[in-house]
PDB file of C-alpha atoms (C1' of nucleotides) in Angstrom:
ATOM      1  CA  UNK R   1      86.402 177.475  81.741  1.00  0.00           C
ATOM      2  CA  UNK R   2      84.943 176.490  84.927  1.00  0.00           C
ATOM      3  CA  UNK R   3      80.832 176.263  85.477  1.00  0.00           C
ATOM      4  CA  UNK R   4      79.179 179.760  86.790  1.00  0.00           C
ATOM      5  CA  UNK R   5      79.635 179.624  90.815  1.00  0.00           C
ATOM      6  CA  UNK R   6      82.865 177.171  90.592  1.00  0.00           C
ATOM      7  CA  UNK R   7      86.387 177.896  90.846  1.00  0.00           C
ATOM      8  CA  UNK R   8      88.692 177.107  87.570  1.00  0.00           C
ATOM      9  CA  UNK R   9      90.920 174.200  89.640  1.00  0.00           C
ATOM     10  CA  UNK R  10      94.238 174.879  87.955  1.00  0.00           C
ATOM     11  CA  UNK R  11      97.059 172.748  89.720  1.00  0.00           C
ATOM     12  CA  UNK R  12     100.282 175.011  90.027  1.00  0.00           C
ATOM     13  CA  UNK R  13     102.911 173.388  87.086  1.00  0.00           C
ATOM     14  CA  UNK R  14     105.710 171.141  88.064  1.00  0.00           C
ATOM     15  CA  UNK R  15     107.487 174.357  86.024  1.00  0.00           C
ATOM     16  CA  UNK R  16     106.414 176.446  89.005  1.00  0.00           C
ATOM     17  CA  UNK R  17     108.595 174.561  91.727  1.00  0.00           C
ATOM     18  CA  UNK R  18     111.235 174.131  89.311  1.00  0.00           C
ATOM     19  CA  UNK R  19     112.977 177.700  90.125  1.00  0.00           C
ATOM     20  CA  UNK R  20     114.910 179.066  92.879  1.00  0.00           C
ATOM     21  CA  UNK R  21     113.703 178.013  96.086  1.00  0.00           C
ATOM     22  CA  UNK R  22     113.261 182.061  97.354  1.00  0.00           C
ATOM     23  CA  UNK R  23     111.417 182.617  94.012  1.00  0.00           C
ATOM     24  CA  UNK R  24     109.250 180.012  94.593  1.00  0.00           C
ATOM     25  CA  UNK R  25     108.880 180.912  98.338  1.00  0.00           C
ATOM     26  CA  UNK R  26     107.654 184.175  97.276  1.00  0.00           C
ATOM     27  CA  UNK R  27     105.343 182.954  94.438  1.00  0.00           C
ATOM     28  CA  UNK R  28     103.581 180.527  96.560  1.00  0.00           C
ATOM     29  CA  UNK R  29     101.936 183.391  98.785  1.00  0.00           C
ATOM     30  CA  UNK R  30      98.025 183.320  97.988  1.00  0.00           C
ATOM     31  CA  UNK R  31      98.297 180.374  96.378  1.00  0.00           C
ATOM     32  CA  UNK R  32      95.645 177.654  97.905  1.00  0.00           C
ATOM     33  CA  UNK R  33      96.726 174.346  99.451  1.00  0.00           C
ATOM     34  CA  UNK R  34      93.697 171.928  98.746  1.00  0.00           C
ATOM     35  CA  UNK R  35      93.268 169.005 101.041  1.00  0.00           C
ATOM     36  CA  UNK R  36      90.814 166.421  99.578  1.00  0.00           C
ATOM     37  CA  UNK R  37      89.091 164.306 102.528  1.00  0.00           C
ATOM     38  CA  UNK R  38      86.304 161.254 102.217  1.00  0.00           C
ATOM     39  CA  UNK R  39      83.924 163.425 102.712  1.00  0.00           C
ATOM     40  CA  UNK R  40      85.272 167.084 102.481  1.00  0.00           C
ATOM     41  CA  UNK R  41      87.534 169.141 101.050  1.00  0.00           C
ATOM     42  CA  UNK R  42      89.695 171.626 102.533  1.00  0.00           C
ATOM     43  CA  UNK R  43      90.828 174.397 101.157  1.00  0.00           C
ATOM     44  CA  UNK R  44      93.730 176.842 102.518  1.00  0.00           C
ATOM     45  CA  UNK R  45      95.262 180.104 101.303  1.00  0.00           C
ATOM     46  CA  UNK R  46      98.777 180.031 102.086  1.00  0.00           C
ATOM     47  CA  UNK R  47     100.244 183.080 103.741  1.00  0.00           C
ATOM     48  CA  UNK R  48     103.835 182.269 104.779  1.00  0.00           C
ATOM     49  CA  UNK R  49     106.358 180.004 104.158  1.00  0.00           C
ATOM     50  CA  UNK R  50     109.975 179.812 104.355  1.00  0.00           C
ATOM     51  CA  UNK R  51     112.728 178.517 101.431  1.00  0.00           C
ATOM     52  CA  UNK R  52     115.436 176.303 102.100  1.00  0.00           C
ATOM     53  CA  UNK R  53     118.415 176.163  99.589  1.00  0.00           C
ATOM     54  CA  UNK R  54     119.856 172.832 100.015  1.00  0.00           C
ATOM     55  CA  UNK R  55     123.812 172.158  99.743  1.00  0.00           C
ATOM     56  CA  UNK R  56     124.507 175.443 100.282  1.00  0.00           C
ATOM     57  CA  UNK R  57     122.267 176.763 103.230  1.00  0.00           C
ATOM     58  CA  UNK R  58     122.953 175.301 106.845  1.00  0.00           C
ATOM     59  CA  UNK R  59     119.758 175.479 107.824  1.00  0.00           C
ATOM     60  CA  UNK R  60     118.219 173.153 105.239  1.00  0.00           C
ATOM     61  CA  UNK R  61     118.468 169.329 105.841  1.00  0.00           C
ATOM     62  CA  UNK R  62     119.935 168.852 102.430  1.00  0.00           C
ATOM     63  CA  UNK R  63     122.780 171.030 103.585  1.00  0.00           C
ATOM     64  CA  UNK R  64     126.500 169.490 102.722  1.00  0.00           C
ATOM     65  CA  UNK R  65     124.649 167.595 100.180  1.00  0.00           C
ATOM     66  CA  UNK R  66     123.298 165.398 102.707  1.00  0.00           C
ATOM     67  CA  UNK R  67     121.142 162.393 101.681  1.00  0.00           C
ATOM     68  CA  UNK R  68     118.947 159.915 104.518  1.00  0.00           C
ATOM     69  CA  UNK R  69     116.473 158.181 104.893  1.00  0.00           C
ATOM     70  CA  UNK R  70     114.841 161.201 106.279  1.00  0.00           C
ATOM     71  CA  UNK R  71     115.078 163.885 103.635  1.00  0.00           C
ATOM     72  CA  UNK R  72     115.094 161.287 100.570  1.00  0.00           C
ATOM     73  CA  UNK R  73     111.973 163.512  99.079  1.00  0.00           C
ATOM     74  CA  UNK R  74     114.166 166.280  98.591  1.00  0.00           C
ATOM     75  CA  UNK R  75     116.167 165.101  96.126  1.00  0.00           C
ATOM     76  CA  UNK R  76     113.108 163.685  93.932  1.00  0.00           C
ATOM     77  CA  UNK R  77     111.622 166.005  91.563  1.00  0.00           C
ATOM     78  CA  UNK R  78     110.636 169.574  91.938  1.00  0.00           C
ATOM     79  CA  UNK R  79     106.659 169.977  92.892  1.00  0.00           C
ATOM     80  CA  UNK R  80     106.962 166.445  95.758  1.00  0.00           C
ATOM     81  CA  UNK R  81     105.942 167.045  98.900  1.00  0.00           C
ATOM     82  CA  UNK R  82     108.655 166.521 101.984  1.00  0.00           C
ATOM     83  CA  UNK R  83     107.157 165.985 105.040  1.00  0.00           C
ATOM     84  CA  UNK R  84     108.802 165.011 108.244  1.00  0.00           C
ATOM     85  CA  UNK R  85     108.260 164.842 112.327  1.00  0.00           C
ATOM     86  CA  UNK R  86     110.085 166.913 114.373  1.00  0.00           C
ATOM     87  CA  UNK R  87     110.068 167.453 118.377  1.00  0.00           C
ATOM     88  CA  UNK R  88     108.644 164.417 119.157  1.00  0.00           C
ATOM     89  CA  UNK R  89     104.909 165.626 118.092  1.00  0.00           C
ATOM     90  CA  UNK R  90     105.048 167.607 114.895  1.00  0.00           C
ATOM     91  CA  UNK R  91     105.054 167.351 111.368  1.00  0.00           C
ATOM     92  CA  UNK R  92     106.201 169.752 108.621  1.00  0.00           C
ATOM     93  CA  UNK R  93     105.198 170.019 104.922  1.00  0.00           C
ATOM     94  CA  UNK R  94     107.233 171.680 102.510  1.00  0.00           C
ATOM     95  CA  UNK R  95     107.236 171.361  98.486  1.00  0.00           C
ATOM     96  CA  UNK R  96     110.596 170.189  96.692  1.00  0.00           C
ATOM     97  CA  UNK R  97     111.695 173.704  94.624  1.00  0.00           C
ATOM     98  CA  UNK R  98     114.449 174.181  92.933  1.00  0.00           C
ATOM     99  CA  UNK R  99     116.186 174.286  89.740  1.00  0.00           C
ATOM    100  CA  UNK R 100     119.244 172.462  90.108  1.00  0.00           C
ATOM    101  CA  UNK R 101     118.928 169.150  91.738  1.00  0.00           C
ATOM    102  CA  UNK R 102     120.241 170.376  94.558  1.00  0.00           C
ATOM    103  CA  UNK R 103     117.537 169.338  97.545  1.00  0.00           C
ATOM    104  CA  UNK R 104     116.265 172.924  97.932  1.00  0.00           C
ATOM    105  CA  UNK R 105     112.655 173.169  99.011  1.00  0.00           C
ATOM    106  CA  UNK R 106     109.630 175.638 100.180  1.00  0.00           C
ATOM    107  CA  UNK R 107     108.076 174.827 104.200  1.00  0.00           C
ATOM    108  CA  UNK R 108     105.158 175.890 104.618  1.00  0.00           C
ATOM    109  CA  UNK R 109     104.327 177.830 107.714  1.00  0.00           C
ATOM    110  CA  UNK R 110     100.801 179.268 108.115  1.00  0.00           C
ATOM    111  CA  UNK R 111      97.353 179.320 105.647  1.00  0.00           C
ATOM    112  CA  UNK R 112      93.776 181.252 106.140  1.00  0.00           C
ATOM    113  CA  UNK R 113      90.886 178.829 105.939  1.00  0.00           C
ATOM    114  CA  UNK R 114      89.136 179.413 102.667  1.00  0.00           C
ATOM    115  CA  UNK R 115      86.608 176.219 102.871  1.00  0.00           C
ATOM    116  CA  UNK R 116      86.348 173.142 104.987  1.00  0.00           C
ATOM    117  CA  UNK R 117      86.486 175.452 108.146  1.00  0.00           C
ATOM    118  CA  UNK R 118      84.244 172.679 109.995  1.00  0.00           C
ATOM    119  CA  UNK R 119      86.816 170.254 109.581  1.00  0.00           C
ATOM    120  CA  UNK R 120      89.961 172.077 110.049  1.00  0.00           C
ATOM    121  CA  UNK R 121      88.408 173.519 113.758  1.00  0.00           C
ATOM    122  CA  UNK R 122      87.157 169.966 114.545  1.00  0.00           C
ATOM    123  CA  UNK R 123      91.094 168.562 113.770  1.00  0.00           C
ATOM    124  CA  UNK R 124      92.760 171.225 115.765  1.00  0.00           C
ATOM    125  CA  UNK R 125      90.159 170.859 118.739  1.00  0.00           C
ATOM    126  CA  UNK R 126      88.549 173.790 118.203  1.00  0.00           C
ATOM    127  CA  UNK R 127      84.747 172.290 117.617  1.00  0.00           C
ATOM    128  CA  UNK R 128      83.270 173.623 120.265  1.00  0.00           C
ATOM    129  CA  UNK R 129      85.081 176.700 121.164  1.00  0.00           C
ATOM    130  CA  UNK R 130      86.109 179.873 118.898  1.00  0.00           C
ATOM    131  CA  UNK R 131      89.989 179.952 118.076  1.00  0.00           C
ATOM    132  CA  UNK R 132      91.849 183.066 118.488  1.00  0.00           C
ATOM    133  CA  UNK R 133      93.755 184.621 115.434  1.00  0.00           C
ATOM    134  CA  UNK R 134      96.635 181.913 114.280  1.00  0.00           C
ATOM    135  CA  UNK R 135      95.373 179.167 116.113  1.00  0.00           C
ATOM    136  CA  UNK R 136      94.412 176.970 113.413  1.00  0.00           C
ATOM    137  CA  UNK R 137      96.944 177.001 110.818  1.00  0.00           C
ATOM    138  CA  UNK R 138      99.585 179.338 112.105  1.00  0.00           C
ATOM    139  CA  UNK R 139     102.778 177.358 111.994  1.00  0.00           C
ATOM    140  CA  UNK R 140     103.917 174.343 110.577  1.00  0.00           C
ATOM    141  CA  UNK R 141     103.112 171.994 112.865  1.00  0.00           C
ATOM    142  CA  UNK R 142      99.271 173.238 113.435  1.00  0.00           C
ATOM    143  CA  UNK R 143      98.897 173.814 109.388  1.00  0.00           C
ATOM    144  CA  UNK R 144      99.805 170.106 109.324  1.00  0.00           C
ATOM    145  CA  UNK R 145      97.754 169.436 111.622  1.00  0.00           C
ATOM    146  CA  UNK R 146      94.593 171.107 110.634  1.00  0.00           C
ATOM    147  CA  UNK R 147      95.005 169.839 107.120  1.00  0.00           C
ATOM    148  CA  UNK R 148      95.724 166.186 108.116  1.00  0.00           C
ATOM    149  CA  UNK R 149      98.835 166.055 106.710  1.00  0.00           C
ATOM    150  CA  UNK R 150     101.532 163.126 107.853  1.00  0.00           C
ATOM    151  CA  UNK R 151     103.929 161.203 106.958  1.00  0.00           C
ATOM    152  CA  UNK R 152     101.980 159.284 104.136  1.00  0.00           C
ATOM    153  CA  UNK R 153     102.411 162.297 101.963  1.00  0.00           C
ATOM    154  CA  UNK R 154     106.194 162.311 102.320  1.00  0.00           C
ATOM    155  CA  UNK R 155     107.694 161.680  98.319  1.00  0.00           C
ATOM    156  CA  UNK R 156     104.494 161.794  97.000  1.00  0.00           C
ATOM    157  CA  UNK R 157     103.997 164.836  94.278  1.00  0.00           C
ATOM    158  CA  UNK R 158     101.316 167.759  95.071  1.00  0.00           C
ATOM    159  CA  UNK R 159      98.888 166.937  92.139  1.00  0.00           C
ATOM    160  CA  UNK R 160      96.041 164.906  91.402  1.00  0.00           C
ATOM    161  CA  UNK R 161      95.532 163.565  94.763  1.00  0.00           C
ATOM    162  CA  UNK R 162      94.660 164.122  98.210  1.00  0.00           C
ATOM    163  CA  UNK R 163      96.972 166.827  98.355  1.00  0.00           C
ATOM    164  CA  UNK R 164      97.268 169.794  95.670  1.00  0.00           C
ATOM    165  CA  UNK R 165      98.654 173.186  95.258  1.00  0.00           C
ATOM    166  CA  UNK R 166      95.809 175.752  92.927  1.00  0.00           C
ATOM    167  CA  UNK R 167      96.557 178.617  91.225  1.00  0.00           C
ATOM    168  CA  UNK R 168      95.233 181.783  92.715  1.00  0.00           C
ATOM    169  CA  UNK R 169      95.932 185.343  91.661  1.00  0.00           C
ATOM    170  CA  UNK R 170      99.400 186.486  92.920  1.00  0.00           C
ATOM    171  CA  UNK R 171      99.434 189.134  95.457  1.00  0.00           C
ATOM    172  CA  UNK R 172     101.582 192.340  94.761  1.00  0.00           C
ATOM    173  CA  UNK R 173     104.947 192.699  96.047  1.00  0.00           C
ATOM    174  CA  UNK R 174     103.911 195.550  98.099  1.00  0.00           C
ATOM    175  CA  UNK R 175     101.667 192.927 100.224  1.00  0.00           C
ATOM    176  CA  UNK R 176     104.995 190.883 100.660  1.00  0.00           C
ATOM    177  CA  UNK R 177     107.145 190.842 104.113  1.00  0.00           C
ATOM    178  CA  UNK R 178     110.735 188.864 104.069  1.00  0.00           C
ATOM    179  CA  UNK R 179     112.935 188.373 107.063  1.00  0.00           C
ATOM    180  CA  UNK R 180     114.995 185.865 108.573  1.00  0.00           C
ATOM    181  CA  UNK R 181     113.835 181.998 109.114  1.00  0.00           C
ATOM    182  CA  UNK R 182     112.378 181.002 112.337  1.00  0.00           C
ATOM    183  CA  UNK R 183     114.044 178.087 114.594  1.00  0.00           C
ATOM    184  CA  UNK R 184     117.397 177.870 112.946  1.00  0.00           C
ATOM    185  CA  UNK R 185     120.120 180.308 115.136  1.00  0.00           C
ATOM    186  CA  UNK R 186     122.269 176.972 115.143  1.00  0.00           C
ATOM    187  CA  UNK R 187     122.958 177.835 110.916  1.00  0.00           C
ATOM    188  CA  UNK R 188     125.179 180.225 111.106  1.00  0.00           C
ATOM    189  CA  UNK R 189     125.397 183.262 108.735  1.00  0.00           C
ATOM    190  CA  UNK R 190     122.181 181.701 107.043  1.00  0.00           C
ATOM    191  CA  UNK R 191     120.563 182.391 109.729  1.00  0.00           C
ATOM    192  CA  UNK R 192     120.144 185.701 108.583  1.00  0.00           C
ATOM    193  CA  UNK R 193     118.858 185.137 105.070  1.00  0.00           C
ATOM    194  CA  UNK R 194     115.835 186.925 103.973  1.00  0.00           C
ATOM    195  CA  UNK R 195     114.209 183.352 103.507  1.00  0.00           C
ATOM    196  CA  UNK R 196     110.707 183.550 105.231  1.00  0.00           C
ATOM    197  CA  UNK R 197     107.654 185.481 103.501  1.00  0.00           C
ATOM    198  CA  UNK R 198     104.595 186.179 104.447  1.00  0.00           C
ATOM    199  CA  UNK R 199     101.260 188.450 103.858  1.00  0.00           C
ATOM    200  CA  UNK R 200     102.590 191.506 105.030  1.00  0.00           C
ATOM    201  CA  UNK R 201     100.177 192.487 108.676  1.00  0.00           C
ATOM    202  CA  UNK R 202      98.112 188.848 108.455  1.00  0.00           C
ATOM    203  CA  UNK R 203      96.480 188.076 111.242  1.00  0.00           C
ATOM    204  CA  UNK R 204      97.305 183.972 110.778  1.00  0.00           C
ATOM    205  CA  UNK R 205     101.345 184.628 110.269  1.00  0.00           C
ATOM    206  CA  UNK R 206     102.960 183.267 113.496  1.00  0.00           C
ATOM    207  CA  UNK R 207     105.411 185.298 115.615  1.00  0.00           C
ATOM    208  CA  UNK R 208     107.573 187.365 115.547  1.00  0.00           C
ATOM    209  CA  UNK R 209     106.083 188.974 112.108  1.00  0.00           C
ATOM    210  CA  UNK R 210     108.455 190.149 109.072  1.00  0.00           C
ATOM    211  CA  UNK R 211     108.534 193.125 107.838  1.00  0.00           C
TER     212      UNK R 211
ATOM    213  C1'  DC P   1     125.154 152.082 120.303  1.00  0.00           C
ATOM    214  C1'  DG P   2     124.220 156.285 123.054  1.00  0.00           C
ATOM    215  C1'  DG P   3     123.204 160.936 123.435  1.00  0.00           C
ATOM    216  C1'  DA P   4     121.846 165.318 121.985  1.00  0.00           C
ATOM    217  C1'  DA P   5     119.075 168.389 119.483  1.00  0.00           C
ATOM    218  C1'  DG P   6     115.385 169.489 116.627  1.00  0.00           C
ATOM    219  C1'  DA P   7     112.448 174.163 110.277  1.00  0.00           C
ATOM    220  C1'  DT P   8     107.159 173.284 117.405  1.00  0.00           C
ATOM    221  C1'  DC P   9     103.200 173.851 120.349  1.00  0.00           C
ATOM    222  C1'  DC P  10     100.760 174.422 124.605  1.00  0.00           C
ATOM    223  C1'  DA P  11      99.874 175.310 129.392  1.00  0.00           C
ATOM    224  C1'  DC P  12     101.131 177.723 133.141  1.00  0.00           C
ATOM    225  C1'  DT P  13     103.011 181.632 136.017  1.00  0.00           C
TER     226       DT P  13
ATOM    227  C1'  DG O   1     108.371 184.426 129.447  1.00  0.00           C
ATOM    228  C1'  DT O   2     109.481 179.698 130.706  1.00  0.00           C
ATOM    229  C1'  DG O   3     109.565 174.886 130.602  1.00  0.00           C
ATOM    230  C1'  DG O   4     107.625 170.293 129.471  1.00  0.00           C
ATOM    231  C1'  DA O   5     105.914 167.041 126.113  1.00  0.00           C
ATOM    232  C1'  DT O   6     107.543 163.305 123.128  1.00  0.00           C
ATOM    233  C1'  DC O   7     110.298 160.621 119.694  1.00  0.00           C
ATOM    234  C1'  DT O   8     112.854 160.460 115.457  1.00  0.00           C
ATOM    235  C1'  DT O   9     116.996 161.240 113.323  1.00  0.00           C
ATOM    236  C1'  DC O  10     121.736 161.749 112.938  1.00  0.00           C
ATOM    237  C1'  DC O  11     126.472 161.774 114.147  1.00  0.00           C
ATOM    238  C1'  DG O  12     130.352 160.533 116.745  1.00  0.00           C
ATOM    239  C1'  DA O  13     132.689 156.930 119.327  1.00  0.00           C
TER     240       DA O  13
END
DNA sequence: CGGAAGATCCACT
DNA sequence: GTGGATCTTCCGA
């Protein structure tokens, strides 16, 4: 049990990522993304993220079975972060999921600030003026961002470290919005998939909103 | 070896 | 709503 006035810290199980990518998708809303920092700790409830299939979904960079030097994290075990830059400016974090080998894998796409909120305003520039609903972690790039995620994480596993996924209660299905992925129209009929979730009406999901 | 496009964000009109 | 930033990655030739 955890002292009176702290938090039980219990990391998510490499069991947890090792289901379907959508299950895990789904399971990973509420859940709290915990950034550990010299001298702070931030700690984020996540509130949307998309799954990506692997082999078998277009959209996901493991698609075709496709192995580089880029996506080499998604083919190590289940529970590893993947992180990688895109457009020049951006990085993305995502957690390897899935129960077959197969390079599937959850991104993560927007978090509420639960503690560290000094920090994560100071890293998104937002110090000395107030941010505006989604501004600080509301899509991949800015949850990277605000959480000082980079490449350095890329292969490295989600526990123990400076990076960890915690156990939080799970939120009721009700609470739960799917619809398609954002960014991919270039995938084809996966475009369509159900594959993004989010907090059904929260004010930190980016645009457009499921549901 | 070159070119095109990208799981995005921000400023500006 | 539109376009620019900025650069890595990947595929085709």
């Amino acid at each position: 049990m955890a002292p009176p006035g702290e938090t039980a810290a219990t990391p998510l199980s490499p069991s947890f990522f090792a289901r379907e990518p959508s299950r895990v998708a789904r399971e990973l809303l509420g859940q709290l993304l915990v950034r550990r920092l010299d001298a702070t700790t931030i700690v984020a409830r996540v509130v949307e993220t998309e799954a990506y299939l692997g082999a078998e979904d277009r959209a996901s960079h493991a698609w075709g079975g496709r192995r580089t030097g880029r996506n080499a994290a998604l083919y190590l075990s289940p529970g590893t972060a993947y992180v990688y830059f895109i457009y020049g400016m951006h990085f993305c974090l995502n957690v390897v999921a899935n129960d077959d080998g197969g390079g599937g894998a959850v991104l993560f796409r927007a978090a509420e600030v639960v503690a560290g909120h000094e920090e994560v305003r100071r890293r998104r520039g937002f110090a000395d003026r107030q941010p505006r609903a989604g501004d600080l972690l509301g899509g991949p790039g800015r949850l990277c961002r605000g959480l000082g995620v980079d490449r350095d994480f890329d292969g490295k596993p989600f526990a123990g470290g400076a990076l960890e996924l915690v156990a939080a209660p799970p939120v009721p299905g009700a609470a739960v919005a799917a619809g398609p992925r954002i960014g991919i129209a270039y995938a084809g009929a996966a475009a369509a998939w159900p594959l993004r979730f989010a907090l059904r009406g929260h004010s930190e999901v980016s645009r457009p909103r499921p549901g």
